[in-house]
mmCIF file of C-alpha atoms in Angstrom:
data_model
loop_
_atom_site.group_PDB
_atom_site.id
_atom_site.type_symbol
_atom_site.label_atom_id
_atom_site.label_comp_id
_atom_site.label_asym_id
_atom_site.label_seq_id
_atom_site.Cartn_x
_atom_site.Cartn_y
_atom_site.Cartn_z
ATOM 1 C CA MET A 12 -11.963 29.929 -47.157
ATOM 2 C CA THR A 13 -14.030 28.804 -44.187
ATOM 3 C CA ALA A 14 -14.567 25.282 -42.902
ATOM 4 C CA GLN A 15 -16.289 22.723 -45.094
ATOM 5 C CA PRO A 16 -20.080 23.163 -45.064
ATOM 6 C CA ALA A 17 -21.100 19.843 -43.503
ATOM 7 C CA PRO A 18 -22.948 17.540 -43.873
ATOM 8 C CA PHE A 19 -22.814 17.335 -47.695
ATOM 9 C CA THR A 20 -19.222 17.042 -48.855
ATOM 10 C CA PRO A 21 -17.622 18.379 -52.037
ATOM 11 C CA ALA A 22 -16.904 14.751 -53.027
ATOM 12 C CA LEU A 23 -20.636 13.932 -52.905
ATOM 13 C CA VAL A 24 -21.470 17.104 -54.827
ATOM 14 C CA LYS A 25 -18.976 16.253 -57.567
ATOM 15 C CA ALA A 26 -20.402 12.732 -57.826
ATOM 16 C CA VAL A 27 -23.870 14.210 -58.440
ATOM 17 C CA PHE A 28 -22.503 16.630 -61.032
ATOM 18 C CA ARG A 29 -20.823 13.715 -62.839
ATOM 19 C CA ASP A 30 -24.261 12.101 -63.176
ATOM 20 C CA VAL A 31 -25.532 15.002 -65.287
ATOM 21 C CA THR A 32 -22.589 16.761 -66.951
ATOM 22 C CA PRO A 33 -19.065 16.026 -68.218
ATOM 23 C CA LEU A 34 -17.962 19.527 -67.182
ATOM 24 C CA HIS A 35 -15.276 19.938 -64.550
ATOM 25 C CA VAL A 36 -16.573 21.248 -61.192
ATOM 26 C CA SER A 37 -14.288 23.624 -59.326
ATOM 27 C CA ARG A 38 -13.825 23.156 -55.593
ATOM 28 C CA PRO A 39 -15.475 26.534 -54.785
ATOM 29 C CA ALA A 40 -18.476 25.440 -56.901
ATOM 30 C CA ALA A 41 -18.706 22.152 -54.989
ATOM 31 C CA TRP A 42 -18.523 23.910 -51.622
ATOM 32 C CA THR A 43 -21.188 26.383 -52.748
ATOM 33 C CA ALA A 44 -23.568 23.636 -53.932
ATOM 34 C CA ALA A 45 -23.018 21.731 -50.658
ATOM 35 C CA SER A 46 -23.860 24.839 -48.655
ATOM 36 C CA VAL A 47 -27.011 25.595 -50.658
ATOM 37 C CA THR A 48 -28.256 22.014 -50.262
ATOM 38 C CA ARG A 49 -27.576 22.120 -46.533
ATOM 39 C CA THR A 50 -29.518 25.378 -46.164
ATOM 40 C CA VAL A 51 -32.514 23.990 -48.058
ATOM 41 C CA LEU A 52 -32.606 20.754 -46.020
ATOM 42 C CA THR A 53 -32.170 22.698 -42.770
ATOM 43 C CA GLU A 54 -35.194 24.844 -43.586
ATOM 44 C CA ILE A 55 -37.281 21.755 -44.366
ATOM 45 C CA ILE A 56 -36.204 20.001 -41.157
ATOM 46 C CA ASP A 57 -36.880 23.094 -39.044
ATOM 47 C CA GLY A 58 -40.346 23.416 -40.541
ATOM 48 C CA ALA A 59 -41.030 19.757 -39.770
ATOM 49 C CA ARG A 60 -39.679 20.219 -36.226
ATOM 50 C CA ARG A 61 -42.178 22.992 -35.581
ATOM 51 C CA ALA A 62 -45.015 20.766 -36.785
ATOM 52 C CA ALA A 63 -43.831 17.907 -34.545
ATOM 53 C CA ALA A 64 -43.435 20.199 -31.542
ATOM 54 C CA GLU A 65 -47.104 21.106 -31.737
ATOM 55 C CA GLN A 66 -47.810 17.445 -30.974
ATOM 56 C CA SER A 67 -45.089 17.275 -28.300
ATOM 57 C CA ARG A 68 -42.887 15.025 -30.444
ATOM 58 C CA ARG A 69 -39.182 15.234 -31.231
ATOM 59 C CA LYS A 70 -38.978 12.414 -33.784
ATOM 60 C CA LEU A 71 -40.100 13.597 -37.206
ATOM 61 C CA THR A 72 -42.588 11.714 -39.362
ATOM 62 C CA PRO A 73 -43.606 12.147 -43.028
ATOM 63 C CA GLY A 74 -46.734 13.960 -41.819
ATOM 64 C CA ASP A 75 -44.489 16.669 -40.386
ATOM 65 C CA LEU A 76 -42.863 17.067 -43.789
ATOM 66 C CA ILE A 77 -46.255 17.558 -45.438
ATOM 67 C CA SER A 78 -47.212 20.109 -42.765
ATOM 68 C CA ALA A 79 -43.973 22.024 -43.270
ATOM 69 C CA ILE A 80 -44.515 22.300 -47.030
ATOM 70 C CA ASP A 81 -48.184 23.225 -46.562
ATOM 71 C CA ARG A 82 -47.196 26.080 -44.264
ATOM 72 C CA ASN A 83 -44.309 27.371 -46.361
ATOM 73 C CA VAL A 84 -44.499 26.896 -50.130
ATOM 74 C CA GLU A 85 -40.826 27.932 -50.418
ATOM 75 C CA LEU A 86 -39.941 24.489 -49.068
ATOM 76 C CA GLU A 87 -41.498 22.712 -52.048
ATOM 77 C CA VAL A 88 -38.254 21.717 -53.757
ATOM 78 C CA GLY A 89 -37.037 18.493 -55.346
ATOM 79 C CA ASP A 90 -40.584 17.719 -56.431
ATOM 80 C CA GLU A 91 -39.472 15.032 -58.899
ATOM 81 C CA TRP A 92 -39.056 12.901 -55.780
ATOM 82 C CA TYR A 93 -42.745 13.181 -54.905
ATOM 83 C CA VAL A 94 -43.780 10.708 -57.609
ATOM 84 C CA HIS A 95 -41.508 8.062 -56.052
ATOM 85 C CA SER A 96 -42.428 8.615 -52.399
ATOM 86 C CA PRO A 97 -45.345 6.939 -50.558
ATOM 87 C CA THR A 98 -45.587 10.094 -48.457
ATOM 88 C CA PHE A 99 -46.791 12.171 -51.394
ATOM 89 C CA ARG A 100 -48.831 9.503 -53.148
ATOM 90 C CA GLY A 101 -52.360 10.761 -53.625
ATOM 91 C CA LEU A 102 -51.400 14.332 -52.772
ATOM 92 C CA THR A 103 -49.903 15.353 -56.101
ATOM 93 C CA GLY A 104 -53.044 14.643 -58.140
ATOM 94 C CA ASP A 105 -53.610 12.349 -61.100
ATOM 95 C CA LEU A 106 -51.674 12.819 -64.314
ATOM 96 C CA TYR A 107 -53.623 12.433 -67.585
ATOM 97 C CA ASP A 108 -52.308 11.631 -71.047
ATOM 98 C CA ALA A 109 -53.409 13.275 -74.324
ATOM 99 C CA ASP A 110 -56.497 11.030 -74.474
ATOM 100 C CA GLY A 111 -57.630 11.974 -70.973
ATOM 101 C CA VAL A 112 -56.618 8.633 -69.443
ATOM 102 C CA VAL A 113 -54.985 8.555 -66.014
ATOM 103 C CA VAL A 114 -51.274 7.757 -66.324
ATOM 104 C CA PRO A 115 -50.413 4.855 -63.961
ATOM 105 C CA LEU A 116 -47.764 5.479 -61.339
ATOM 106 C CA ARG A 117 -45.404 2.996 -63.027
ATOM 107 C CA ARG A 118 -45.491 4.962 -66.281
ATOM 108 C CA ARG A 119 -45.074 8.275 -64.462
ATOM 109 C CA ARG A 120 -41.909 6.939 -62.873
ATOM 110 C CA GLY A 121 -40.529 6.101 -66.295
ATOM 111 C CA THR A 122 -38.868 2.998 -67.650
ATOM 112 C CA ARG A 123 -35.603 3.819 -65.886
ATOM 113 C CA THR A 124 -35.171 5.173 -62.377
ATOM 114 C CA PRO A 125 -33.623 8.662 -62.684
ATOM 115 C CA SER A 126 -30.097 8.939 -61.289
ATOM 116 C CA ALA A 127 -31.241 11.473 -58.687
ATOM 117 C CA VAL A 128 -33.679 8.930 -57.251
ATOM 118 C CA ALA A 129 -31.398 5.920 -57.618
ATOM 119 C CA GLY A 130 -28.603 7.824 -55.885
ATOM 120 C CA ALA A 131 -30.659 9.174 -53.006
ATOM 121 C CA HIS A 132 -29.138 6.681 -50.546
ATOM 122 C CA ARG A 133 -25.847 8.575 -50.821
ATOM 123 C CA PHE A 134 -27.389 11.384 -48.813
ATOM 124 C CA GLU A 135 -28.478 9.344 -45.784
ATOM 125 C CA PRO A 136 -25.334 9.912 -43.645
ATOM 126 C CA GLY A 137 -25.496 13.651 -44.273
ATOM 127 C CA VAL A 138 -29.227 13.806 -43.590
ATOM 128 C CA ARG A 139 -28.808 11.971 -40.284
ATOM 129 C CA LYS A 140 -25.942 14.271 -39.300
ATOM 130 C CA LEU A 141 -28.073 17.299 -40.152
ATOM 131 C CA LEU A 142 -30.990 15.947 -38.108
ATOM 132 C CA ARG A 143 -28.693 15.484 -35.100
ATOM 133 C CA SER A 144 -27.337 19.006 -35.491
ATOM 134 C CA ARG A 145 -30.923 20.303 -35.265
ATOM 135 C CA GLY A 146 -31.550 18.279 -32.097
ATOM 136 C CA THR A 147 -33.964 15.809 -33.624
ATOM 137 C CA THR A 148 -34.318 12.389 -35.266
ATOM 138 C CA ALA A 149 -36.712 11.002 -37.856
ATOM 139 C CA VAL A 150 -38.457 7.744 -38.661
ATOM 140 C CA PRO A 151 -36.840 5.786 -41.549
ATOM 141 C CA ARG A 152 -39.455 6.841 -44.119
ATOM 142 C CA MET A 153 -38.907 10.505 -43.262
ATOM 143 C CA VAL A 154 -35.138 10.041 -43.614
ATOM 144 C CA ARG A 155 -35.745 8.454 -47.018
ATOM 145 C CA ASP A 156 -37.865 11.425 -48.099
ATOM 146 C CA LEU A 157 -35.168 13.864 -47.004
ATOM 147 C CA ASP A 158 -32.585 11.756 -48.890
ATOM 148 C CA GLY A 159 -34.688 11.902 -52.041
ATOM 149 C CA ILE A 160 -35.442 15.614 -51.837
ATOM 150 C CA ALA A 161 -31.764 16.436 -51.255
ATOM 151 C CA SER A 162 -30.665 14.245 -54.173
ATOM 152 C CA VAL A 163 -33.212 15.639 -56.619
ATOM 153 C CA PHE A 164 -32.561 19.236 -55.541
ATOM 154 C CA LEU A 165 -28.798 18.915 -55.927
ATOM 155 C CA THR A 166 -29.236 17.184 -59.292
ATOM 156 C CA ASP A 167 -31.445 20.066 -60.475
ATOM 157 C CA LEU A 168 -28.831 22.508 -59.166
ATOM 158 C CA ALA A 169 -26.136 20.699 -61.137
ATOM 159 C CA ARG A 170 -28.201 20.722 -64.340
ATOM 160 C CA ASN A 171 -28.942 24.448 -64.060
ATOM 161 C CA ALA A 172 -25.326 25.304 -63.259
ATOM 162 C CA ALA A 173 -24.141 23.294 -66.281
ATOM 163 C CA MET A 174 -26.731 25.024 -68.456
ATOM 164 C CA THR A 175 -25.411 28.396 -67.261
ATOM 165 C CA VAL A 176 -21.937 27.400 -68.425
ATOM 166 C CA ARG A 177 -23.175 26.141 -71.805
ATOM 167 C CA GLU A 178 -25.287 29.236 -72.463
ATOM 168 C CA GLY A 179 -22.609 31.642 -71.282
ATOM 169 C CA GLY A 180 -24.806 33.124 -68.560
ATOM 170 C CA VAL A 181 -28.446 33.396 -67.563
ATOM 171 C CA ARG A 182 -30.743 35.034 -70.081
ATOM 172 C CA ARG A 183 -34.099 34.749 -68.361
ATOM 173 C CA PHE A 184 -35.817 38.023 -67.603
ATOM 174 C CA GLY A 185 -39.297 39.237 -66.880
ATOM 175 C CA ALA A 186 -41.366 39.514 -63.722
ATOM 176 C CA VAL A 187 -42.517 37.016 -61.133
ATOM 177 C CA THR A 188 -45.428 37.465 -58.746
ATOM 178 C CA LEU A 189 -45.754 35.275 -55.652
ATOM 179 C CA GLU A 190 -49.271 34.896 -54.306
ATOM 180 C CA THR A 191 -50.666 33.306 -51.164
ATOM 181 C CA PRO A 192 -54.390 32.460 -51.073
ATOM 182 C CA GLY A 193 -56.308 34.927 -48.918
ATOM 183 C CA GLU A 194 -53.477 37.455 -48.830
ATOM 184 C CA PRO A 195 -52.772 40.523 -50.998
ATOM 185 C CA ALA A 196 -50.445 39.764 -53.876
ATOM 186 C CA ALA A 197 -46.884 40.945 -53.410
ATOM 187 C CA PRO A 198 -45.554 43.377 -56.027
ATOM 188 C CA PRO A 199 -43.798 41.624 -58.906
ATOM 189 C CA PHE A 200 -40.026 41.526 -58.841
ATOM 190 C CA PRO A 201 -37.627 41.015 -61.756
ATOM 191 C CA LYS A 202 -36.259 37.529 -62.261
ATOM 192 C CA ASP A 203 -32.724 38.846 -62.535
ATOM 193 C CA SER A 204 -33.007 39.933 -58.873
ATOM 194 C CA LEU A 205 -32.995 36.257 -57.876
ATOM 195 C CA GLY A 206 -29.234 36.312 -57.786
ATOM 196 C CA ALA A 207 -28.948 34.936 -61.306
ATOM 197 C CA GLN A 208 -26.433 36.511 -63.655
ATOM 198 C CA ALA A 209 -27.865 39.234 -65.888
ATOM 199 C CA THR A 210 -24.590 39.568 -67.816
ATOM 200 C CA PRO A 211 -22.470 37.018 -69.671
ATOM 201 C CA ARG A 212 -20.441 34.786 -67.370
ATOM 202 C CA ARG A 213 -16.685 34.922 -67.085
ATOM 203 C CA GLY A 214 -14.473 31.860 -67.230
ATOM 204 C CA ASP A 215 -14.027 28.955 -69.596
ATOM 205 C CA ARG A 216 -16.782 26.757 -71.024
ATOM 206 C CA ARG A 217 -15.369 23.572 -69.512
ATOM 207 C CA THR A 218 -15.705 24.357 -65.809
ATOM 208 C CA VAL A 219 -18.663 24.905 -63.484
ATOM 209 C CA ASP A 220 -17.593 27.599 -61.043
ATOM 210 C CA ARG A 221 -18.996 29.198 -57.904
ATOM 211 C CA ASP A 222 -20.943 31.916 -59.739
ATOM 212 C CA ASP A 223 -22.632 29.315 -61.942
ATOM 213 C CA VAL A 224 -23.944 27.524 -58.848
ATOM 214 C CA LEU A 225 -25.125 30.820 -57.344
ATOM 215 C CA ALA A 226 -26.965 31.591 -60.592
ATOM 216 C CA ALA A 227 -28.547 28.125 -60.556
ATOM 217 C CA THR A 228 -29.630 28.682 -56.954
ATOM 218 C CA GLY A 229 -31.388 31.872 -57.980
ATOM 219 C CA MET A 230 -33.291 30.004 -60.687
ATOM 220 C CA LEU A 231 -34.351 27.093 -58.462
ATOM 221 C CA LEU A 232 -35.405 28.888 -55.273
ATOM 222 C CA PHE A 233 -38.314 31.180 -56.093
ATOM 223 C CA GLY A 234 -39.127 32.355 -52.561
ATOM 224 C CA ARG A 235 -37.227 35.407 -51.414
ATOM 225 C CA GLY A 236 -36.583 34.246 -47.864
ATOM 226 C CA LEU A 237 -35.071 30.823 -48.528
ATOM 227 C CA ARG A 238 -33.288 32.014 -51.665
ATOM 228 C CA GLN A 239 -31.597 34.881 -49.840
ATOM 229 C CA ARG A 240 -30.539 32.694 -46.910
ATOM 230 C CA ALA A 241 -29.114 30.086 -49.272
ATOM 231 C CA LEU A 242 -27.169 32.667 -51.280
ATOM 232 C CA THR A 243 -25.867 34.462 -48.176
ATOM 233 C CA GLU A 244 -24.656 31.264 -46.524
ATOM 234 C CA ALA A 245 -23.171 29.948 -49.751
ATOM 235 C CA ARG A 246 -21.134 33.110 -50.251
ATOM 236 C CA ALA A 247 -19.907 32.858 -46.672
ATOM 237 C CA HIS A 248 -18.709 29.272 -47.227
ATOM 238 C CA SER A 249 -16.954 29.722 -50.544
#
């Protein structure tokens, strides 16, 4: 097994999994989830760096994050965080209830702060380490956004991996077509080509293992480029 995929440690990964499932998490599964989260955050930071470089800046701001997502829709992950972030306020559109009345932000956030949002601060040391490894820094609000996106993404990864264990594998098939405005539509590709398991999983029903996290990664990352990089790097680190 190769060196630990910094900056998100297996201990942090297991803490997030404990927030959403009583299942045991194997060490290979924790390393794999840490690697996937690192790859996703690296892609977001690199996209923001390119936006900042166009303005001759090295320190990243929330505007660079918006630019990165605008330019590459694959980076739009952890979107539950957007409702809680001032950066995205006003950009996600109004939410209406069944009577056509705008739902206030307080109600959209819910009566209880979700664990993924409440626990976002746990990711700050790793986010700062990742920023340094990419040769950049970020203003505090940008760091907070990266914390939140990482926390929500890893929480979603944990939920999907646990669901894979409970259901005995992934049973979601069909076709997906990715479209970009102004460009020809790409040919549809089968969902089971996302890296998700098309056959029943092996192993017991009490443990989240490496393959369950890989399957969850395939479900969460819809863009071919980021998904393939995340899966390739995760396999290399587990």
